[in-house]
PDB file of C-alpha atoms in Angstrom:
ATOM      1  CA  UNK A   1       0.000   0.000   0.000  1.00 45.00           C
ATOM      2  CA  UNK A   2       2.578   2.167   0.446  1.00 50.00           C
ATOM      3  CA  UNK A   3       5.532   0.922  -1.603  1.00 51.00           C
ATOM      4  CA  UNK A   4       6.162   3.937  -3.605  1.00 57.00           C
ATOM      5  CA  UNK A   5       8.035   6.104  -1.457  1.00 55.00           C
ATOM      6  CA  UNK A   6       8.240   9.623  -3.312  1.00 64.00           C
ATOM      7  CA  UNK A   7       4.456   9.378  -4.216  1.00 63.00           C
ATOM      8  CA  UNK A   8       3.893   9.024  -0.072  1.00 65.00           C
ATOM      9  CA  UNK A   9       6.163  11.651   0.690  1.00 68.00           C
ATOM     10  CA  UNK A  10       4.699  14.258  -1.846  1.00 71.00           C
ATOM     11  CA  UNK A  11       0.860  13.482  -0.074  1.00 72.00           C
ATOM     12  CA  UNK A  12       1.966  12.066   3.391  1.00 73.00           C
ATOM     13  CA  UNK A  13       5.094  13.725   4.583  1.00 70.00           C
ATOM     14  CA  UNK A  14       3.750  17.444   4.208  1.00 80.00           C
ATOM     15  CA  UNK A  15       0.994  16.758   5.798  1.00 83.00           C
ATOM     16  CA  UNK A  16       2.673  14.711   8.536  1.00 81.00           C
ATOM     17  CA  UNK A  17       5.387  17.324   9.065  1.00 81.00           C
ATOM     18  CA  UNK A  18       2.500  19.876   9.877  1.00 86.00           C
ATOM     19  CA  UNK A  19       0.454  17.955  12.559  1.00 91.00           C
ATOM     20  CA  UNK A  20       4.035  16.731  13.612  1.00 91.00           C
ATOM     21  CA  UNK A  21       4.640  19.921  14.685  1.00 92.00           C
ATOM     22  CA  UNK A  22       1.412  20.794  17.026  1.00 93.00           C
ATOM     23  CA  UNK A  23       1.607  17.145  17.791  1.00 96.00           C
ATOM     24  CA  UNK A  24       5.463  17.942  19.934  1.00 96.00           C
ATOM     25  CA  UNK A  25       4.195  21.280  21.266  1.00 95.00           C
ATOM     26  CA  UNK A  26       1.827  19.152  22.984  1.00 97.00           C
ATOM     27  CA  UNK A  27       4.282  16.831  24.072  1.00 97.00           C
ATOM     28  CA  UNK A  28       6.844  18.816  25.226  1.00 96.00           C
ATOM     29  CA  UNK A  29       9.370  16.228  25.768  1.00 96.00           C
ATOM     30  CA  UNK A  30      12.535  16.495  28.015  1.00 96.00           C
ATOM     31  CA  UNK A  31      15.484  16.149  25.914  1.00 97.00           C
ATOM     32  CA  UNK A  32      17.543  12.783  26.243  1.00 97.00           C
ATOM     33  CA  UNK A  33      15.149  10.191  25.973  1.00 98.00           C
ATOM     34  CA  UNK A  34      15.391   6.688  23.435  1.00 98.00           C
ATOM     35  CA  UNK A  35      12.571   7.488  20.713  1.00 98.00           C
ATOM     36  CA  UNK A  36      10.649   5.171  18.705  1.00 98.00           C
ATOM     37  CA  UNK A  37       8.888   5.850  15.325  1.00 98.00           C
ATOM     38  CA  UNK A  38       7.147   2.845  14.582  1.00 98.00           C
ATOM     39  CA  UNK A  39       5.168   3.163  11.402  1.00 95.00           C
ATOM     40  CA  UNK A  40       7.513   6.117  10.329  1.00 93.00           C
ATOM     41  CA  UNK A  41       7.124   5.478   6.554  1.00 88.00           C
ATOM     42  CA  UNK A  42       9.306   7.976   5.048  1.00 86.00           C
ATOM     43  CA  UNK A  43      11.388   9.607   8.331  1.00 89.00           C
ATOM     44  CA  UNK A  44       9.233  12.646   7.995  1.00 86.00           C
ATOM     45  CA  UNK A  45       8.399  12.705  11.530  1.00 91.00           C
ATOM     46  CA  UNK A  46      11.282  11.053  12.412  1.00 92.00           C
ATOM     47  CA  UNK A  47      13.353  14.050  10.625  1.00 89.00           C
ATOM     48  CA  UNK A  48      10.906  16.393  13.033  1.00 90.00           C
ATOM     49  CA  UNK A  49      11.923  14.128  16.532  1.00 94.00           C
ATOM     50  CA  UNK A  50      15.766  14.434  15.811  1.00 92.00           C
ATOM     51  CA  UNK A  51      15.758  18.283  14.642  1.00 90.00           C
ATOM     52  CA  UNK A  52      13.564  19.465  17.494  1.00 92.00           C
ATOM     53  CA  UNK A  53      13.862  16.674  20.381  1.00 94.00           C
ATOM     54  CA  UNK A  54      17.308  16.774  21.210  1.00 94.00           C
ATOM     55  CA  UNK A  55      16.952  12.768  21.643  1.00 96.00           C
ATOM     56  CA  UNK A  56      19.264  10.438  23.176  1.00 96.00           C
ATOM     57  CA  UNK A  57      18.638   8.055  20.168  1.00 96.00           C
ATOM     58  CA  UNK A  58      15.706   7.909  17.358  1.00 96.00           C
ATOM     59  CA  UNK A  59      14.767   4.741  15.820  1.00 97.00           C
ATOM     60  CA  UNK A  60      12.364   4.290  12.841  1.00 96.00           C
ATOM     61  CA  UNK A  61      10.445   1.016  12.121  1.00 97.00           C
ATOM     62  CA  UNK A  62       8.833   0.417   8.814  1.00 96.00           C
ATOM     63  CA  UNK A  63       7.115  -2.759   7.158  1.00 95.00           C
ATOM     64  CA  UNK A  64       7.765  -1.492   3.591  1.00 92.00           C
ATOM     65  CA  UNK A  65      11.633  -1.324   2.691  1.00 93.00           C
ATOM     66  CA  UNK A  66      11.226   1.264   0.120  1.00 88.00           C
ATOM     67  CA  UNK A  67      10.100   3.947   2.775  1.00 88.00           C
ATOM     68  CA  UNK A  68      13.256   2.358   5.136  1.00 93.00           C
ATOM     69  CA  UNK A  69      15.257   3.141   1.874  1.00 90.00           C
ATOM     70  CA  UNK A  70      14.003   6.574   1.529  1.00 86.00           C
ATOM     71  CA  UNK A  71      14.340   7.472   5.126  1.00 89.00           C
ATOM     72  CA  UNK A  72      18.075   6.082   5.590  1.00 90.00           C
ATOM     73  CA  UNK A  73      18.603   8.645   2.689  1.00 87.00           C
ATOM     74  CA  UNK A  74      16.528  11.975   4.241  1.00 81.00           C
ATOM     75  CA  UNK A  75      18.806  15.210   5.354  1.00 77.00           C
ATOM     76  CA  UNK A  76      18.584  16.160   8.380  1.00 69.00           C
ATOM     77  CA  UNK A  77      18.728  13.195  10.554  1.00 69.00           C
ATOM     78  CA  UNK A  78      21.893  11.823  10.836  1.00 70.00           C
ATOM     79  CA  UNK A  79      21.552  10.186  13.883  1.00 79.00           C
ATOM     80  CA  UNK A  80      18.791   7.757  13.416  1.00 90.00           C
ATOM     81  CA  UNK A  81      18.705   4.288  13.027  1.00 94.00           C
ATOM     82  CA  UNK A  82      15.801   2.993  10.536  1.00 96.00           C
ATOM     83  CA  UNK A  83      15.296  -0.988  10.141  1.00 96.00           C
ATOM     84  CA  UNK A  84      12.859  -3.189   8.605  1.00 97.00           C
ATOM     85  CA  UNK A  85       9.626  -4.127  10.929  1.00 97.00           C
ATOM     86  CA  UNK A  86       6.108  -4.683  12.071  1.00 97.00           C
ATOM     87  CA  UNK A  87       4.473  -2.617  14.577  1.00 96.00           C
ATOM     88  CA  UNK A  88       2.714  -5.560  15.837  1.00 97.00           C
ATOM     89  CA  UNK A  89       5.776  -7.234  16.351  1.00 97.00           C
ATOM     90  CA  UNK A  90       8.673  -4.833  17.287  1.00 98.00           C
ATOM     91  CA  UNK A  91      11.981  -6.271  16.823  1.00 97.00           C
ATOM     92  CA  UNK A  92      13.013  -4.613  20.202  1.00 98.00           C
ATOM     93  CA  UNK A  93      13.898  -5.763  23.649  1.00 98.00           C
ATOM     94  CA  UNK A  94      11.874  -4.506  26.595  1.00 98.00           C
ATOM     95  CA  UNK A  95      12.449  -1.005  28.211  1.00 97.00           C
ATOM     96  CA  UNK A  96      14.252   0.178  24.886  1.00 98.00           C
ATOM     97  CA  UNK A  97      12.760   3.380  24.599  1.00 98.00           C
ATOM     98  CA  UNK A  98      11.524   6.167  26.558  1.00 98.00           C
ATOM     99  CA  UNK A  99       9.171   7.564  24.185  1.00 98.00           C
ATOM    100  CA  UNK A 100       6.939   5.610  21.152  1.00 98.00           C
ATOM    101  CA  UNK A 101       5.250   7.081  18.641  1.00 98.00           C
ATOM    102  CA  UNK A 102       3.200   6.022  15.859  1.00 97.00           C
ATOM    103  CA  UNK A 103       2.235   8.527  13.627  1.00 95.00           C
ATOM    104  CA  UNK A 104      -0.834   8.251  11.230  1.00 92.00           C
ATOM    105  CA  UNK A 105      -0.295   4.396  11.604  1.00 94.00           C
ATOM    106  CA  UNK A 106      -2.315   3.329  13.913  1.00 96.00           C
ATOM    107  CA  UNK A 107      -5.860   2.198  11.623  1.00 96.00           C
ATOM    108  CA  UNK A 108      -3.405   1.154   9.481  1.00 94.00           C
ATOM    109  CA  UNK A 109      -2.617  -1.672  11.674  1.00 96.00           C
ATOM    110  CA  UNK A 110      -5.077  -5.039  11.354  1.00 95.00           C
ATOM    111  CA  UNK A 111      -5.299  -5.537  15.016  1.00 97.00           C
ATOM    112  CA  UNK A 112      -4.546  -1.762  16.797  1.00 97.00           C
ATOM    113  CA  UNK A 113      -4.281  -2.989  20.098  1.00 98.00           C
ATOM    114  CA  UNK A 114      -1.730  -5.298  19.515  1.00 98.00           C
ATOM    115  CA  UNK A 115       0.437  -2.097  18.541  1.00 98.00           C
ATOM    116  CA  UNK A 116      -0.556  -0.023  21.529  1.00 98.00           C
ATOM    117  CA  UNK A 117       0.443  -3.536  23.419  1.00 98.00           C
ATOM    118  CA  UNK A 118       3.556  -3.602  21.731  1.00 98.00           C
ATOM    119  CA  UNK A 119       4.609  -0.018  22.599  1.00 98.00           C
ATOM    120  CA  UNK A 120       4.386  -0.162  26.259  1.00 98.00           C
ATOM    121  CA  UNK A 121       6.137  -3.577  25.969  1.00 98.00           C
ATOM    122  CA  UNK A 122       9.320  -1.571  24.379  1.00 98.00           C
ATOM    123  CA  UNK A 123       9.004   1.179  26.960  1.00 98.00           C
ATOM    124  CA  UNK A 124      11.181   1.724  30.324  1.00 98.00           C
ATOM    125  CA  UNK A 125       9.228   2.287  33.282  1.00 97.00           C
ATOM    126  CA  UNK A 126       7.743   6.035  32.798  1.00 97.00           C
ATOM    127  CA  UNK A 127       7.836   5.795  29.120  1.00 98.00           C
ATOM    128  CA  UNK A 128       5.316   7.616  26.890  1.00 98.00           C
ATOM    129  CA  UNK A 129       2.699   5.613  24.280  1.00 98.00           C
ATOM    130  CA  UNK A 130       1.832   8.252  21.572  1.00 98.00           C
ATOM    131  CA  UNK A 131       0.237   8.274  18.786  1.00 98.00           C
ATOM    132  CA  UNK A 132      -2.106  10.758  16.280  1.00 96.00           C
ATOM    133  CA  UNK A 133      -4.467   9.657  13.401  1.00 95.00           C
ATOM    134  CA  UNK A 134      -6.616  11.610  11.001  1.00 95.00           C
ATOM    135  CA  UNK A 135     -10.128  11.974  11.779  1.00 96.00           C
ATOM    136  CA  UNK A 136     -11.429   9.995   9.266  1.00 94.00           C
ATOM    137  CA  UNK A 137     -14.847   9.231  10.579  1.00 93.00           C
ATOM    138  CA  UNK A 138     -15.487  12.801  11.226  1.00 92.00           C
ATOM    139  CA  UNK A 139     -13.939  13.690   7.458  1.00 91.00           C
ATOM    140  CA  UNK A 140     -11.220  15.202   9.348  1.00 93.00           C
ATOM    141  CA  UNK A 141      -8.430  13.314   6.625  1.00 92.00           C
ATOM    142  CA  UNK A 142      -6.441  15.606   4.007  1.00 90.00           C
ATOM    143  CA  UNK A 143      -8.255  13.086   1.483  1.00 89.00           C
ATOM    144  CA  UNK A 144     -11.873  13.748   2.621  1.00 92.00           C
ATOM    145  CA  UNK A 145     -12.491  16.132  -0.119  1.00 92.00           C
ATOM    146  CA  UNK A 146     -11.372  13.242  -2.166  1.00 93.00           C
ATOM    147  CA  UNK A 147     -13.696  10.412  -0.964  1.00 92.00           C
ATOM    148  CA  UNK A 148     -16.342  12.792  -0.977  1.00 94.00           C
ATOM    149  CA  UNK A 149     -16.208  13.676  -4.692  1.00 95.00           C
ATOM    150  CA  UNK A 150     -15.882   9.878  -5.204  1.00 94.00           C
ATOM    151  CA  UNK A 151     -18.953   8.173  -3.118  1.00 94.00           C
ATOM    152  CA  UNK A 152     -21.133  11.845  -4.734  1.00 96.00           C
ATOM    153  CA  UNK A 153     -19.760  10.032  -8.336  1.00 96.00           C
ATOM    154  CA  UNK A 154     -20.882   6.549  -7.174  1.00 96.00           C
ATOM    155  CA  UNK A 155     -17.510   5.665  -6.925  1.00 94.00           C
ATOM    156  CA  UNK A 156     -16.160   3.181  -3.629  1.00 91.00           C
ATOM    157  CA  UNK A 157     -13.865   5.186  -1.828  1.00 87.00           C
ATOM    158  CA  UNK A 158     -11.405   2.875  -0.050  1.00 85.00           C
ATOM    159  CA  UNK A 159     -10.795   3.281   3.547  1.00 87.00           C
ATOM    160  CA  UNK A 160      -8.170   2.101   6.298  1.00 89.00           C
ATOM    161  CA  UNK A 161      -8.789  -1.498   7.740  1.00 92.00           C
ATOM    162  CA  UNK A 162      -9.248   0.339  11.458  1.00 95.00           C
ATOM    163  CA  UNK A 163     -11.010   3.579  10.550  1.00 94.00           C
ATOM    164  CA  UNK A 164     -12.968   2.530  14.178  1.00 95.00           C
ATOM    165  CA  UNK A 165      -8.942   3.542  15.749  1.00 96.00           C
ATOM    166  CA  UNK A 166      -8.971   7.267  14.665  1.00 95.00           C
ATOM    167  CA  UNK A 167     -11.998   8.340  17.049  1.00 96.00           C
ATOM    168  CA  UNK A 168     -10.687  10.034  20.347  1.00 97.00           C
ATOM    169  CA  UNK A 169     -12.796   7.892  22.709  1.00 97.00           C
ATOM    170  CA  UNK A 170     -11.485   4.655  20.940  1.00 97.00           C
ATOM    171  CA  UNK A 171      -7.840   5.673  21.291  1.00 98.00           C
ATOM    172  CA  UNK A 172      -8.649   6.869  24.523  1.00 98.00           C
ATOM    173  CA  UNK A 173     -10.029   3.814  25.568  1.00 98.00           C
ATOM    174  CA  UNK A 174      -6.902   1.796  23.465  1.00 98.00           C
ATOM    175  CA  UNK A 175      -4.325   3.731  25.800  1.00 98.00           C
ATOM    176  CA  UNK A 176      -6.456   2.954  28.926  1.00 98.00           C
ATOM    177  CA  UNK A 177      -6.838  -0.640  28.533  1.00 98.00           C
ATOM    178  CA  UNK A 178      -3.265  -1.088  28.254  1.00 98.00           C
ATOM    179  CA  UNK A 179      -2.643  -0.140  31.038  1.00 97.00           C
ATOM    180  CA  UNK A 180      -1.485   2.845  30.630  1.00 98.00           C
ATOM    181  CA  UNK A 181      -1.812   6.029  33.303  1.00 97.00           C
ATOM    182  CA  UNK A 182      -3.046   9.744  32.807  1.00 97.00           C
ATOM    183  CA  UNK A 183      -4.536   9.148  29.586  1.00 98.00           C
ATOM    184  CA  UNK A 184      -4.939  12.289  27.842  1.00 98.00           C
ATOM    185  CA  UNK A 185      -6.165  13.121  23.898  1.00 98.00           C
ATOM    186  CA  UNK A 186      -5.845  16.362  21.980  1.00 97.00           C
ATOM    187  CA  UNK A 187      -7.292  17.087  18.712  1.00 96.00           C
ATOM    188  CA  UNK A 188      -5.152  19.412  15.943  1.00 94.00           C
ATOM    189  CA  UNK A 189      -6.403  21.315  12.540  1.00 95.00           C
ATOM    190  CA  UNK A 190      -3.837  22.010  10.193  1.00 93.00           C
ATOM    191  CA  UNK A 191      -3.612  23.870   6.781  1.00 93.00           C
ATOM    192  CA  UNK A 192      -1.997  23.241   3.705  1.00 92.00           C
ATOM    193  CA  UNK A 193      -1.810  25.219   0.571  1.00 91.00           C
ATOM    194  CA  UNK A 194      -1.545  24.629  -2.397  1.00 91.00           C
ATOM    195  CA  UNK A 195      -0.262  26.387  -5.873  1.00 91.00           C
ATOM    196  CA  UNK A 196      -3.271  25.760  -7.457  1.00 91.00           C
ATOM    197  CA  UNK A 197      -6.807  23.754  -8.149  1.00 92.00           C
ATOM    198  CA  UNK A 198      -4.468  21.090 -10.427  1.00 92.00           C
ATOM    199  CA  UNK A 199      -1.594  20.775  -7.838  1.00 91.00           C
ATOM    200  CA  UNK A 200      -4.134  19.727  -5.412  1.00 91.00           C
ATOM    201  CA  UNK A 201      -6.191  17.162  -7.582  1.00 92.00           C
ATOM    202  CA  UNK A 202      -2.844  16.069  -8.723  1.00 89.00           C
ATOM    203  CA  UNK A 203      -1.370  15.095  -4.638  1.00 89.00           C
ATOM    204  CA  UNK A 204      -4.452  13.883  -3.586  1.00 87.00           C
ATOM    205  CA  UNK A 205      -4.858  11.092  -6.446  1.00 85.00           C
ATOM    206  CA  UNK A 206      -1.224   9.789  -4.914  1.00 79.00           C
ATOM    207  CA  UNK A 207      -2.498   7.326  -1.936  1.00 72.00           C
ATOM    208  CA  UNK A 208      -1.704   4.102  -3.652  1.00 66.00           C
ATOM    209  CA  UNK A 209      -5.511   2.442  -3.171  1.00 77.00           C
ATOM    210  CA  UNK A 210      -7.052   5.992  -4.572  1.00 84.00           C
ATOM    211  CA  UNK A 211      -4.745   6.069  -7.335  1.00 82.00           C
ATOM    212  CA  UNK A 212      -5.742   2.560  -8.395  1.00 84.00           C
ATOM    213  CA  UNK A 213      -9.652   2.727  -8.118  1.00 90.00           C
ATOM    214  CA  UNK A 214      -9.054   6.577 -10.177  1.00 90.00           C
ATOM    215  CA  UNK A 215      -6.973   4.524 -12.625  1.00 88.00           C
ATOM    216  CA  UNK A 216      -9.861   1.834 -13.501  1.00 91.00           C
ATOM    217  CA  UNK A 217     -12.308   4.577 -14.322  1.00 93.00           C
ATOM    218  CA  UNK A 218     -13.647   5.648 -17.286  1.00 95.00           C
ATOM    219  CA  UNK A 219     -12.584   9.444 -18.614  1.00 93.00           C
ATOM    220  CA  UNK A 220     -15.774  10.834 -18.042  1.00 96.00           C
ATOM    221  CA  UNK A 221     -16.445   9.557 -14.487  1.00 95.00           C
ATOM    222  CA  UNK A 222     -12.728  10.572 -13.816  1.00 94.00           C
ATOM    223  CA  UNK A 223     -13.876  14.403 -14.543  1.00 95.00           C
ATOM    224  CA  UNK A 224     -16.932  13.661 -12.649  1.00 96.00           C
ATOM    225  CA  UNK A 225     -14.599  12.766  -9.949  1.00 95.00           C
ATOM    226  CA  UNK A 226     -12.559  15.727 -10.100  1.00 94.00           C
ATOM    227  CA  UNK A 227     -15.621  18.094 -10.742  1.00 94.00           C
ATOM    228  CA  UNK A 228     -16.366  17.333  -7.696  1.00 94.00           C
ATOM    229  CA  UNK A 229     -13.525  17.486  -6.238  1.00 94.00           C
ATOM    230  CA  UNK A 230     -13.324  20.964  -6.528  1.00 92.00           C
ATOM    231  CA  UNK A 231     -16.943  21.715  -5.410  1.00 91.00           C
ATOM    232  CA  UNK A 232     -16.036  20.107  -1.716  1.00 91.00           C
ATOM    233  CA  UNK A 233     -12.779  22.318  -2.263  1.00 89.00           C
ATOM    234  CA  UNK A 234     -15.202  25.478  -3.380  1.00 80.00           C
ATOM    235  CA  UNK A 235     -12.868  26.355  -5.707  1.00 68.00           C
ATOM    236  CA  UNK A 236     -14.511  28.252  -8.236  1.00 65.00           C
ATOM    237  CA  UNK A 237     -11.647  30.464  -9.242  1.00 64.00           C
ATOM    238  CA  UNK A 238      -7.855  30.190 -10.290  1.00 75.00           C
ATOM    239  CA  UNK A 239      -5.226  30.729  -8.073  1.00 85.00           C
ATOM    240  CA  UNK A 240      -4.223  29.006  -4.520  1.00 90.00           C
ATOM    241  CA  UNK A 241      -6.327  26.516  -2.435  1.00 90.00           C
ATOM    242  CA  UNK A 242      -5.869  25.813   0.896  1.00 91.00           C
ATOM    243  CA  UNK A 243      -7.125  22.115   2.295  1.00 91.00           C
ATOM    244  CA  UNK A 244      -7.865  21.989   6.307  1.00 93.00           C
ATOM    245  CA  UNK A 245      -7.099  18.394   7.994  1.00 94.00           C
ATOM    246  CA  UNK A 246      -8.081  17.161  11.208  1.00 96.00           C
ATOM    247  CA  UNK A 247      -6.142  15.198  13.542  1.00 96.00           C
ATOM    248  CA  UNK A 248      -6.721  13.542  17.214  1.00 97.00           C
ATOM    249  CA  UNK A 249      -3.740  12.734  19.523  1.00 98.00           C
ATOM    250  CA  UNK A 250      -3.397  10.370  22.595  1.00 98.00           C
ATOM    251  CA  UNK A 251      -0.664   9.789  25.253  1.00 98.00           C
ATOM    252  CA  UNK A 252      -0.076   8.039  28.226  1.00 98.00           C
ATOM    253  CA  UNK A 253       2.657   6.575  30.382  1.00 98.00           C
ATOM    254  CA  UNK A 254       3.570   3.471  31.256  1.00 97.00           C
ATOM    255  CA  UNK A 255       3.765   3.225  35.059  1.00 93.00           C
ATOM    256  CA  UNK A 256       6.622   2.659  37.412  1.00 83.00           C
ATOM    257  CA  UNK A 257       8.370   6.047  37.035  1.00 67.00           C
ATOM    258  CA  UNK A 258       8.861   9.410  34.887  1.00 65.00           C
ATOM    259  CA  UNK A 259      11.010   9.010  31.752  1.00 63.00           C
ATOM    260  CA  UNK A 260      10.180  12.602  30.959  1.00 61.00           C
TER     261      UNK A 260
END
């Protein structure tokens, strides 16, 4: 699903870096601390943890080896160590890591408990579980717009196998019955804008599923698709657009003392 790494980056990474960002204000983590990034696709928010966490150490974990690939090969993070995994199965020795994120990967995952499980298994004693997903059930994703103009066209918009994981009381109540302690979730609206109408039809066809159902279309319902398209966007002149995204964040701490 996500094998092609500079089509992910171009849709994923900008939008990643910007809820990254509001995502570690909220955190405000003390410097020195083990990260993980499981899920980090690309290193975008892995790039974000090294430049702005002062960390101790940052790993990234990643099923697909072309985004491992394309992260080993990002500026800006020196320092970090990127390997081959599942999130559901972290190649990691208990108590590795202080902090562990997983960033827009968590209704990715078949079985999302089994990653929150697998977080706090990696974590010291006082380690933080964190994570943030798109609010796709409240149309809160960068590629709402998108589905929109598809189901309006008659056309199956495809979805994330645990769309259930991105509501806040679900994540809430993922982080709680792991065990985890003070429990808290945060919800975060971003912008991003865009050159034009074309520049964003043209990124938002680049999730792998989307571009494959847009692909098997006909041309007409394809322009019925992006007609569409730019209705939801109310974009009924040239010039820039600028997309809104919604995202909710939870943390919590594993118990047993204060990694920071």
């Amino acid at each position: 699903m996500f094998n092609d790494a500079q089509a992910y980056e171009r849709m994923t990474g900008t939008w990643s870096a910007l809820v990254g960002e509001a995502f570690l204000d909220w955190l405000a983590p003390a410097p020195n601390l083990r990260w993980l990034d499981a899920g980090c696709g690309t290193g975008a928010f892995t790039r974000r943890i090294a430049l702005r966490c002062a960390p101790a150490s940052v790993h990234g974990l990643d099923p697909e080896a072309a985004q491992i690939d394309h992260a080993r090969r990002r500026p800006g993070a020196p320092s970090a160590h990127f390997r081959v995994g599942d999130a559901m199965a972290m190649p990691y020795a208990p108590a590795s890591f202080d902090v562990a994120v997983m960033a827009l990967v968590l209704v990715f995952l078949p079985d999302p408990a089994r990653g929150v499980s697998e977080m706090v298994r990696v974590l010291a004693p006082g380690g933080l579980a964190c994570a943030y997903n798109w609010d796709l059930l409240g149309r809160g994703s960068p590629l709402a717009p998108l589905g929109l103009a598809m189901r309006q066209a008659g056309v199956p918009a495809p979805c994330a196998p645990s769309e259930h994981a991105s509501r806040e009381e679900v994540m809430r109540q993922l982080w709680i019955a792991a065990g985890l302690k003070d429990v808290q979730t945060r919800a975060f609206t971003v912008q991003r804008r865009f050159d034009s109408f074309e520049d964003a039809w043209e990124v938002s066809q680049l999730g792998a599923s989307t571009a494959a159902v847009l692909r098997s279309l006909s041309r007409d319902k394809r322009e019925e698709v992006k007609s569409r398209f730019r209705e939801n966007l109310r974009q009924d002149t040239a010039g820039p657009v600028t997309c809104t995204a919604r995202a909710i964040a939870v943390r919590g701490r594993v118990g047993g003392g204060q990694a920071g």
